Coordinates of C-alpha atoms and ligand atoms in Angstrom, one line a residue:
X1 CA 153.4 71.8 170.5
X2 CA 150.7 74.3 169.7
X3 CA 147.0 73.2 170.6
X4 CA 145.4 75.3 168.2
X5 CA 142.7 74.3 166.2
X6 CA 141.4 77.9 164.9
X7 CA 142.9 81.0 164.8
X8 CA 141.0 84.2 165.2
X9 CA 137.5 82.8 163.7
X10 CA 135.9 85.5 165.5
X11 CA 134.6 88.8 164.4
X12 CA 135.8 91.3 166.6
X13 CA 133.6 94.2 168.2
X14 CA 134.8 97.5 170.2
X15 CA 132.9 95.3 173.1
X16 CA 135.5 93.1 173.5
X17 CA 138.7 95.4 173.3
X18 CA 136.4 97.5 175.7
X19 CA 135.9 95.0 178.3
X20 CA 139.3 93.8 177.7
X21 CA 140.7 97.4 178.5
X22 CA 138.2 97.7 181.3
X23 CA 139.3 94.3 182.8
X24 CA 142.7 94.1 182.4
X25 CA 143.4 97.9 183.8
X26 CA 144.4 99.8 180.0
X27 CA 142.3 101.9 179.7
X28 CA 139.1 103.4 181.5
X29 CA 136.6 106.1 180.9
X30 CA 137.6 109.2 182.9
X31 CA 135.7 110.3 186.4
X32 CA 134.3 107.1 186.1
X33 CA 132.9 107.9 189.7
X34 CA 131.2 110.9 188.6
X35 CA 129.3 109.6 185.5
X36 CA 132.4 109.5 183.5
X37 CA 133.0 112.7 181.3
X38 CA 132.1 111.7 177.8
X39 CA 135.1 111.5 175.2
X40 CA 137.8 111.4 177.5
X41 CA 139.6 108.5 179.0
X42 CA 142.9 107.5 181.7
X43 CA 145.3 104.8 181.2
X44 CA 145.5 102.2 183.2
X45 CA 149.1 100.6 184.2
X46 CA 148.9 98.7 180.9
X47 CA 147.6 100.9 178.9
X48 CA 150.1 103.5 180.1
X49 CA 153.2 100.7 179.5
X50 CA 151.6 100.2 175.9
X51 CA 151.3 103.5 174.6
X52 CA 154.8 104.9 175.4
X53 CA 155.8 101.7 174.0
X54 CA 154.6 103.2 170.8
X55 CA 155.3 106.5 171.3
X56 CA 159.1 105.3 171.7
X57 CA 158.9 103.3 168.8
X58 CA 158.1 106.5 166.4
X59 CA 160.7 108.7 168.6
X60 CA 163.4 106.4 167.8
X61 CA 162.4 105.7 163.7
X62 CA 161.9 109.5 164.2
X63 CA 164.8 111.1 166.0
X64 CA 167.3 108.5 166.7
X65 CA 167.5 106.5 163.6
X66 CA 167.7 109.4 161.2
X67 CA 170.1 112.1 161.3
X68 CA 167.7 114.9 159.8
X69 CA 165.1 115.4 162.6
X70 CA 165.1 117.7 165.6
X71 CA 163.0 117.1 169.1
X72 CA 160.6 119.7 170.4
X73 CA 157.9 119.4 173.6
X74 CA 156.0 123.1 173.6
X75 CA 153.3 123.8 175.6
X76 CA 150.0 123.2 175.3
X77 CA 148.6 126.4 176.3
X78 CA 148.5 127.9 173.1
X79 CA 148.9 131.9 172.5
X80 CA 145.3 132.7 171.0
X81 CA 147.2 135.0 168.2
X82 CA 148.8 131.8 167.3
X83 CA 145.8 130.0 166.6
X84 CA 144.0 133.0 164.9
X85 CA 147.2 133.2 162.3
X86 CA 147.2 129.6 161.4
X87 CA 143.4 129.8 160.7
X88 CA 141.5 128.0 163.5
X89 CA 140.1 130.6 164.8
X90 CA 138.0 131.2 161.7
X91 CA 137.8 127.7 160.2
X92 CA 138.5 125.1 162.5
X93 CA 134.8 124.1 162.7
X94 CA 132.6 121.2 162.4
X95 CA 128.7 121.7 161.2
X96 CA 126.6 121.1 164.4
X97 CA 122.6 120.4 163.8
X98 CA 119.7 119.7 166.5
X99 CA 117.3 117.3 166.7
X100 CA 114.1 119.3 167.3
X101 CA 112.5 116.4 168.9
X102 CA 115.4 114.7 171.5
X103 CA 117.6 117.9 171.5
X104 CA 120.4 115.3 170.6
X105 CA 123.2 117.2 168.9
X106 CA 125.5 116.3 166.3
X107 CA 127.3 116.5 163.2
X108 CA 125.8 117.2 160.3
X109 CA 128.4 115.5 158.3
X110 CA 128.2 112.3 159.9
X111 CA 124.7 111.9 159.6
X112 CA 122.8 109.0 157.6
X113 CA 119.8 110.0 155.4
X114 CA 118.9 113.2 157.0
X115 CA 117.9 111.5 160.3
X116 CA 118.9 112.3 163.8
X117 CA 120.9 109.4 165.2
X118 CA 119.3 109.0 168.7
X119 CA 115.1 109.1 168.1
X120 CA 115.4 108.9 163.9
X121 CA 113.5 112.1 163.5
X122 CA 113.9 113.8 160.1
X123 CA 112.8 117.3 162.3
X124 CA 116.8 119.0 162.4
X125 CA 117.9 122.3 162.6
X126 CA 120.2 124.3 160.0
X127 CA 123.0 123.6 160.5
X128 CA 125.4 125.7 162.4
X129 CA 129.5 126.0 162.6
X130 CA 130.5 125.2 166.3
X131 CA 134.4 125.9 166.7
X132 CA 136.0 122.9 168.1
X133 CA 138.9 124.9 170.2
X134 CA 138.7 124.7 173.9
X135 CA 139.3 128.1 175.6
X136 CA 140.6 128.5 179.3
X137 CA 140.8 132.2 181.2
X138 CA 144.7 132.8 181.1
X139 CA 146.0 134.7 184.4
X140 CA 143.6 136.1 187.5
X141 CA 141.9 138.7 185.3
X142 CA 138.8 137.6 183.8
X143 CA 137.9 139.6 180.6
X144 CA 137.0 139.2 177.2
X145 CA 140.5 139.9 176.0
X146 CA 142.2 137.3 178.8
X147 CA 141.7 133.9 177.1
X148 CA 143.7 130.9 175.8
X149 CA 143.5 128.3 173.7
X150 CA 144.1 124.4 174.4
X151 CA 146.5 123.9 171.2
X152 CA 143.6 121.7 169.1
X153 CA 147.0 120.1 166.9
X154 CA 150.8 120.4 168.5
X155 CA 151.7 121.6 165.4
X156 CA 152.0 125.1 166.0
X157 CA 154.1 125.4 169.0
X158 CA 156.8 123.4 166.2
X159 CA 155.9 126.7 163.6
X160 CA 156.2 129.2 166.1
X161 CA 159.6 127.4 167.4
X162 CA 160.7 127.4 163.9
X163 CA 163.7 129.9 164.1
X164 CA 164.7 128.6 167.7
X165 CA 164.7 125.2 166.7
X166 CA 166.7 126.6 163.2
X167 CA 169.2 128.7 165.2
X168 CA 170.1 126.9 167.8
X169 CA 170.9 123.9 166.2
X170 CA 172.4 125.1 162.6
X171 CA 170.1 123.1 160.7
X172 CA 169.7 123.5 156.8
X173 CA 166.8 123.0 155.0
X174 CA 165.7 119.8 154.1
X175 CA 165.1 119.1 158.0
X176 CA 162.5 118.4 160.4
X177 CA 161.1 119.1 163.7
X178 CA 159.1 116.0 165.5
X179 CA 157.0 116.3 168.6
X180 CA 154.4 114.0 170.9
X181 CA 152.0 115.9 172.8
X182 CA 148.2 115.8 174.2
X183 CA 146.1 118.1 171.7
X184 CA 142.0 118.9 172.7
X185 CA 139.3 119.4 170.5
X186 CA 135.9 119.9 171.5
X187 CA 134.0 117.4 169.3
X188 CA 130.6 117.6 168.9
X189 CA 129.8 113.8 168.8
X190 CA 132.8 112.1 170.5
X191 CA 132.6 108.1 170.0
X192 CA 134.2 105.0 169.3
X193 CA 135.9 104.2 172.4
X194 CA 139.4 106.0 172.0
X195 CA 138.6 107.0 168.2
X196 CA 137.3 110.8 168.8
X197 CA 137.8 111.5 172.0
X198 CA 138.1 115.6 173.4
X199 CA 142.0 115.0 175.0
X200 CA 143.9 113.0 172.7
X201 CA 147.9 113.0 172.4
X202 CA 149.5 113.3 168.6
X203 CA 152.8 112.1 166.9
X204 CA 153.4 115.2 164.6
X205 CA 156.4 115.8 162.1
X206 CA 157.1 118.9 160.0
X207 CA 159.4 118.5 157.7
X208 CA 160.5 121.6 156.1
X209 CA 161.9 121.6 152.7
X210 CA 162.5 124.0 149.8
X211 CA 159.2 124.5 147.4
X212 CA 159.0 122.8 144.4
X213 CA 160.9 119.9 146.1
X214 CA 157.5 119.4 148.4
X215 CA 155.6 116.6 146.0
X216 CA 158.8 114.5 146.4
X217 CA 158.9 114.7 149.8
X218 CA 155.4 114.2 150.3
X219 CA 155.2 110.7 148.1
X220 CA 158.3 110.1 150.5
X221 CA 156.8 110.6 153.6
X222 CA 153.9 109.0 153.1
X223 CA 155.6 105.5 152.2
X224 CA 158.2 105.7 155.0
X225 CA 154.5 106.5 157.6
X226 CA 152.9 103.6 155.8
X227 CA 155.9 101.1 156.2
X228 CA 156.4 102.2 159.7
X229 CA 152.7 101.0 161.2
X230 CA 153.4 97.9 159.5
X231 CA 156.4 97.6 161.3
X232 CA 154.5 97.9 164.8
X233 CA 152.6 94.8 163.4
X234 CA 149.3 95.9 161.5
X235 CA 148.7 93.8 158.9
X236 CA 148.5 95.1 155.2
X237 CA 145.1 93.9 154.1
X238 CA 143.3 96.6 157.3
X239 CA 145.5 99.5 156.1
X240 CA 144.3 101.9 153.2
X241 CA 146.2 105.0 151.7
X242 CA 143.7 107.5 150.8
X243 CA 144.0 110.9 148.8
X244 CA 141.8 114.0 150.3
X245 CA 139.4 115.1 147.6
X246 CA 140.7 118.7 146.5
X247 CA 136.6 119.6 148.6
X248 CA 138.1 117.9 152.0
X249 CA 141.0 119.8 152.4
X250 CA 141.9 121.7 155.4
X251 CA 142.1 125.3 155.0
X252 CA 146.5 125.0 154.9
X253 CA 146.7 121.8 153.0
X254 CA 147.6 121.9 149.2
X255 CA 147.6 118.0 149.2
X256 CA 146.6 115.4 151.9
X257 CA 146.6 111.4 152.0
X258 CA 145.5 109.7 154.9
X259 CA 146.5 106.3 155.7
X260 CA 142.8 104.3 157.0
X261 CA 142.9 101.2 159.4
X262 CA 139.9 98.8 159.7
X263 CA 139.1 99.7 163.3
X264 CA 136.1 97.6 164.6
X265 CA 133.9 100.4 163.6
X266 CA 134.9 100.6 159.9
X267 CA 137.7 101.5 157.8
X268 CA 138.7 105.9 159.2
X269 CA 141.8 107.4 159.5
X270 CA 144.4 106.6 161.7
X271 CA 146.9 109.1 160.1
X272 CA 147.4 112.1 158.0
X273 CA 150.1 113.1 155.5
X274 CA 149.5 116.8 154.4
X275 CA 151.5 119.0 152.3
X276 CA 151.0 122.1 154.4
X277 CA 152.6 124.5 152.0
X278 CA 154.0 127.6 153.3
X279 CA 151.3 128.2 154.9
X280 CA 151.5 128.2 158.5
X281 CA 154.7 129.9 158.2
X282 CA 154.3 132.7 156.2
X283 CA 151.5 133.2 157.9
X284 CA 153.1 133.5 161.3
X285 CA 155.7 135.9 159.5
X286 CA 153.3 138.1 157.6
X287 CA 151.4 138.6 160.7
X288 CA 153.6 139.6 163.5
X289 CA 152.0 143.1 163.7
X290 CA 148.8 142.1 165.1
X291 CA 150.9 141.2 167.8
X292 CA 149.9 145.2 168.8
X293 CA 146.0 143.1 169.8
X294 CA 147.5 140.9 172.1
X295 CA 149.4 143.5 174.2
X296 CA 146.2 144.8 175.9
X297 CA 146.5 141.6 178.1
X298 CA 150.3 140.9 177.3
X299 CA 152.7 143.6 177.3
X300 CA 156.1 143.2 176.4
X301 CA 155.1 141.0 173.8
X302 CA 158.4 141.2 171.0
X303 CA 157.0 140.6 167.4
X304 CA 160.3 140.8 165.2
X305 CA 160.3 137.7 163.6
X306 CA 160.3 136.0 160.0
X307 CA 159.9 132.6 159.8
X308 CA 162.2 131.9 156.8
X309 CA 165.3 130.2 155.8
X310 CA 168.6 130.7 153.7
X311 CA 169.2 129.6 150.5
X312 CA 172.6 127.4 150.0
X313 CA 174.4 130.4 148.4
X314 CA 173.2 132.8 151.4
X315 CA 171.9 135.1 149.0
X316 CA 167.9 134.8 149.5
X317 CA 166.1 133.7 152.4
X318 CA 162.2 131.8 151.7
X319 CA 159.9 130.5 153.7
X320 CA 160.0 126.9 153.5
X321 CA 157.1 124.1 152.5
X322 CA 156.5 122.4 154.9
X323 CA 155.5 118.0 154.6
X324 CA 153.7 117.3 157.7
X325 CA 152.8 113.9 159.2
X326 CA 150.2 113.5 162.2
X327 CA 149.6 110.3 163.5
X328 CA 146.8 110.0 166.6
X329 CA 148.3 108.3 169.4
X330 CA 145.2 106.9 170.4
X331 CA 144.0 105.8 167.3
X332 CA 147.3 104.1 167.3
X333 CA 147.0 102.8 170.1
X334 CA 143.1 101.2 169.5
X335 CA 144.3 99.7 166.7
X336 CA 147.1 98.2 167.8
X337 CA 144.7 96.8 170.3
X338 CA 142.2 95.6 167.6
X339 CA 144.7 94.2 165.2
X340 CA 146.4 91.9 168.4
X341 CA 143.4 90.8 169.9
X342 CA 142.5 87.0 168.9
X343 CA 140.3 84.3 170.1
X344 CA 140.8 80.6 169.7
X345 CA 139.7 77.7 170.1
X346 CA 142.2 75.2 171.8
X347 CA 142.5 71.4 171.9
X348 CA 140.5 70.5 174.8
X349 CA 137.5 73.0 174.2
X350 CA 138.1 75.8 176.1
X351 CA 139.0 79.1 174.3
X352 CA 141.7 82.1 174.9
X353 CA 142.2 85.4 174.4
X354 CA 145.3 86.1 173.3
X355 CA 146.6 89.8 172.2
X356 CA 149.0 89.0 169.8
X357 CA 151.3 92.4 170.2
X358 CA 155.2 92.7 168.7
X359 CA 157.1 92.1 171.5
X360 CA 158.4 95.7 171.7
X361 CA 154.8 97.3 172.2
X362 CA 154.3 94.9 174.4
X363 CA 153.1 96.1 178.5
X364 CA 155.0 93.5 180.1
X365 CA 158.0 91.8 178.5
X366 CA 158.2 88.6 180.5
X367 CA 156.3 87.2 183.1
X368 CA 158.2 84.9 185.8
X369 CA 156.0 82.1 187.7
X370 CA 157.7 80.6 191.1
X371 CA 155.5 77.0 190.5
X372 CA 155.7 76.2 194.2
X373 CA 154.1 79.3 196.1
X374 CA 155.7 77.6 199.6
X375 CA 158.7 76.7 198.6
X376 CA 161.5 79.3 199.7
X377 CA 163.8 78.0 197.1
X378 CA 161.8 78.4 194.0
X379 CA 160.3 81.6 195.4
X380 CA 163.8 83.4 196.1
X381 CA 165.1 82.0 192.5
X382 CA 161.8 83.2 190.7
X383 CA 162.3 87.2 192.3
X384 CA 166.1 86.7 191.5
X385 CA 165.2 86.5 188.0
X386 CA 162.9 88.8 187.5
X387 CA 165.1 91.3 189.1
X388 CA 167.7 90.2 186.6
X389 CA 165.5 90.9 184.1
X390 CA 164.2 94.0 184.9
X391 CA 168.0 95.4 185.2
X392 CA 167.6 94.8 181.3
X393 CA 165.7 98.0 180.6
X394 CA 163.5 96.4 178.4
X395 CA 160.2 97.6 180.3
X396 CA 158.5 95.7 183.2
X397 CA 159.0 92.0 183.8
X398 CA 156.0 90.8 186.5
X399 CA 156.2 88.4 189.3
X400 CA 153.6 86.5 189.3
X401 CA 152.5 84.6 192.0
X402 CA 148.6 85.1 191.9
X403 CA 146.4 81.5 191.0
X404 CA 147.7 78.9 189.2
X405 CA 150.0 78.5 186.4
X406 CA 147.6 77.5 184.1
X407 CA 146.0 81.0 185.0
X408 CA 149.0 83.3 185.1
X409 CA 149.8 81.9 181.3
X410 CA 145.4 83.0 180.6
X411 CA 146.2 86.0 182.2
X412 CA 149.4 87.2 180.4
X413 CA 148.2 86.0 177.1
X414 CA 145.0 88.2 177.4
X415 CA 147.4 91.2 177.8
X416 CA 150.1 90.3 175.2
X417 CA 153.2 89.0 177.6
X418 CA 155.3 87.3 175.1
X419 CA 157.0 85.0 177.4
X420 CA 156.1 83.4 180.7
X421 CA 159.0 81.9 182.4
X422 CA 158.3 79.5 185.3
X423 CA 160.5 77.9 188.3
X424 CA 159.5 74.6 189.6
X425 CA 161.8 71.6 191.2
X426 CA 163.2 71.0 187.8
X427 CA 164.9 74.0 187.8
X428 CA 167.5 72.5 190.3
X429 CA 168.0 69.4 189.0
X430 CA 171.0 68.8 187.5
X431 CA 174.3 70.8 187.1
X432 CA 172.9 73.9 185.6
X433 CA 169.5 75.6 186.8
X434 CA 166.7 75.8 184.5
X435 CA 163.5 77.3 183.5
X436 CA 160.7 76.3 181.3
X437 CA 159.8 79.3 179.2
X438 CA 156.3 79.7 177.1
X439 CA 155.7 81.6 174.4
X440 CA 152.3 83.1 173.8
X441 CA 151.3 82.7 170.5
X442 CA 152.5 79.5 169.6
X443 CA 152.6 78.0 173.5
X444 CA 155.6 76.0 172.7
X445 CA 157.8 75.5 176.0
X446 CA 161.0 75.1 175.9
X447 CA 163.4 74.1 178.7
X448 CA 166.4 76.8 179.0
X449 CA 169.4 77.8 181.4
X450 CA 168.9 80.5 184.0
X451 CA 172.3 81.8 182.2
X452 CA 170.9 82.1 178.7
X453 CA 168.0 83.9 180.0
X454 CA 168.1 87.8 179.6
X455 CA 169.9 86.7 175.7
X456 CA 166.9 84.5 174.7
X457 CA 165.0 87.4 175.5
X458 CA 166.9 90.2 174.6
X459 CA 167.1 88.8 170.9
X460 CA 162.8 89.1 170.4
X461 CA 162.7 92.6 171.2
X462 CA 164.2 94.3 167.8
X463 CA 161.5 96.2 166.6
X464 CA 161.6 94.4 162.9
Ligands
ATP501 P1 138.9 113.3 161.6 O1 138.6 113.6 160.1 O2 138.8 111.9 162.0 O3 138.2 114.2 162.5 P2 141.1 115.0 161.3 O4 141.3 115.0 159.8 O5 140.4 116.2 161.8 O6 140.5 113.7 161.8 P3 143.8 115.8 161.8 O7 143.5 117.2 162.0 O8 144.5 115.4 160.5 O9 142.5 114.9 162.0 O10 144.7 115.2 163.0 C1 145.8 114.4 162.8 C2 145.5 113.1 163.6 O11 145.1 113.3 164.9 C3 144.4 112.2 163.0 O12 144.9 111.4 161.9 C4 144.0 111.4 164.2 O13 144.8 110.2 164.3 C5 144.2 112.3 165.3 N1 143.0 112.9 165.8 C6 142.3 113.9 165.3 N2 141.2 114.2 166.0 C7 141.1 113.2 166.9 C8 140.2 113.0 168.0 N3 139.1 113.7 168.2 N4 140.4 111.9 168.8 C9 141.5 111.1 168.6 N5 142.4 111.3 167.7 C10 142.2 112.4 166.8

């Protein structure tokens, strides 16, 4: 029987996913021991478990449950004639202003009623374009002409793989190319916990499809993205769809419709659908010449290709359109968090928390509690089970022998265990063994055989 009296009564602040990520070992601020370096954070052996979860989950809806989607990891050292042919080099900027009073910096877009955020001061500079591309000195000679770029989106390395990809695996047009990778951008005013951070890892898709049949595919996409977040449990009423004003566009897109989640902070994108056009391919094609710029530090370099595809009939090749979805992992990720996380108020007074996460996101799957810490039996049969468990591949099952039950069941809520399964002197009474297994959100236990263990839990973790 539950002993629930209200459910999730509580307004939620980044504070309390924070501290929960802080406590709990998700996430934490990087160099913490240094002063922490500001915008960009490490995951903790939860918060490691929970984003590949999620990063697996939109592999598999991605790669392995269609049959029209390739796989792609490129680097992430970026060739800088790369990133001045799709445009970043001139446009990928924010407007940066100072406060001429607490030499606070930040964007000038972001700010309220022309007053600096930190002191209030109306006294701001002009402001200026900052490019937000990270550069790093590529090989032992330092010179003007020897630098790199940290890819600020993975979605070039898929463009400039475009004919690999195309040749090597016979694809036709409608297909697409899907990759998850880290991507850095240099923001001016990083904030909201995981929201803008300067290291950041992105779920992109290009789709490439013939032109005129891009608006279709577009509407398409952006459904199927929509549906899919719901799938990994956020609920309807936080979730927005959002078309780009024709004055917000990026410098490729012809068409863009972001999906917004309410994250504690307010209602800001969590993904972006964009109809990139031909853009970034045509551009890579038209501009292979330039290539000539780069050999001063490169030589050698090859610059023969077209980025294009064949008609059906093989009689004309195009350059393709090109549908692209870019999800932020760690906006994913914090919202995931912020959606699951619940307080309430049980039966005898005390409260939980309780991260209510679909089982497959889920950091730890199950959570098996010997009752009697001293007694040999219970202990050996408790490991024996969780080893049985583990062999499932279903992600980590804990052993949990730390405080008491009552605790272990706290603790596990707080980081979204659906199950805890515990061994006490019932369990070898009678002619089968048993176990008492909880579940987390309602906390009804049930009494089950050892036997029909890993099939009781097997059957909770299909993603729908
Ligand atoms: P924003 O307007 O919030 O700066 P954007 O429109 O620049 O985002 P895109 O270039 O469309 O973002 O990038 C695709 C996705 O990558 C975004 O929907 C977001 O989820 C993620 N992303 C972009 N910038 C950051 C960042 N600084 N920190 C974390 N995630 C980010």
């Amino acid at each position: 029987m539950s002993n629930t009296l209200a459910e999730n009564n509580h307004t939620l602040s980044m504070n309390d996913i924070v501290s929960l990520c802080k406590r709990r070992g998700f996430i934490f601020q990087s160099s913490d021991i240094y002063g922490g370096l500001q915008g960009v954070y490490d995951y903790g052996p939860l918060g490691i478990e929970l984003k590949n979860n999620l990063k697996n989950a939109w592999w598999r809806s991605m790669v392995y449950e269609r049959d029209d989607i390739e796989g792609l990891d490129s680097s992430i050292i970026a060739h800088r004639l790369t990133l001045k042919h799709s445009g970043h080099e001139d446009t990928f900027t924010d407007p940066m202003v100072d406060c001429k009073e607490c030499k606070a910096r930040m964007r000038e877009d972001l700010i309220k009623d022309g007053k600096c955020e930190n002191c209030g001061s109306s006294n701001l500079t002009d402001p200026r374009m900052f490019n937000l591309m990270f550069k790093a000195n590529f090989g032992p000679v330092e010179n003007d002409d020897s630098f790199i770029y940290l890819r600020p989106e993975t979605a070039q390395g898929i463009f400039t793989n475009f004919k690999n990809v195309l040749d090597s695996t016979s694809r036709k047009i409608p297909f697409g190319i899907a990759q998850i990778g880290k991507a850095f951008r240099n923001e001016i005013t990083p904030r909201n916990f995981i929201f803008r951070v300067r290291e950041f890892e992105q779920m992109e898709l290009e789709f490439f499809v013939e032109p005129g049949t891009d608006e279709e595919w577009h509407d398409k996409w952006v459904q199927e993205r929509y549906h899919w977040w719901i799938r990994q449990g956020l609920n309807k009423k936080n979730l927005k769809l959002e078309h780009q004003d024709k004055n917000e566009l990026a410098h490729y897109a012809k068409a863009t419709v972001d999906i917004l989640y309410e994250f504690p902070h307010g209602a800001e994108e969590l993904e972006g659908i964009a109809n990139r056009t031909d853009f970034d391919l045509g551009s890579h094609s038209k501009n292979q010449e330039d290539l000539n710029l780069w050999a001063k530090v490169q030589p050698n370099q090859d610059s023969n290709q077209k980025l294009v595809a064949q008609d059906n009939q093989k009689q004309n090749s195009y350059v393709p359109y090109v549908i692209e979805p870019s999800a932020g992992l760690d906006r994913g990720v914090l919202a995931i968090l912020a959606e699951g996380f619940t307080k309430e108020k049980l039966e005898n007074g005390t409260e939980r928390i309780v991260l209510k996460l679909k089982p497959h996101l889920a950091p730890i799957k199950a959570a098996v509690i010997p009752l009697a810490k001293n007694n040999e039996q219970i202990v050996q049969k408790a490991k024996e089970i969780t080893r049985t468990l583990a062999k499932l591949g279903l992600g980590r099952i804990r052993y949990e022998d730390v405080g008491n039950v009552g605790k272990a069941y706290r603790r596990n809520d707080e980081v979204g265990t659906p199950f805890c399964i515990t061994v006490d002197f019932d369990t070898f009474e009678g002619d089968t063994e048993t176990v008492t297994i909880r579940h987390r959100d309602t906390m009804i236990q049930e009494r089950i055989t050892v036997s029909e263990l890993p099939e009781t839990i097997v059957k909770y973790y299909n993603i729908d």
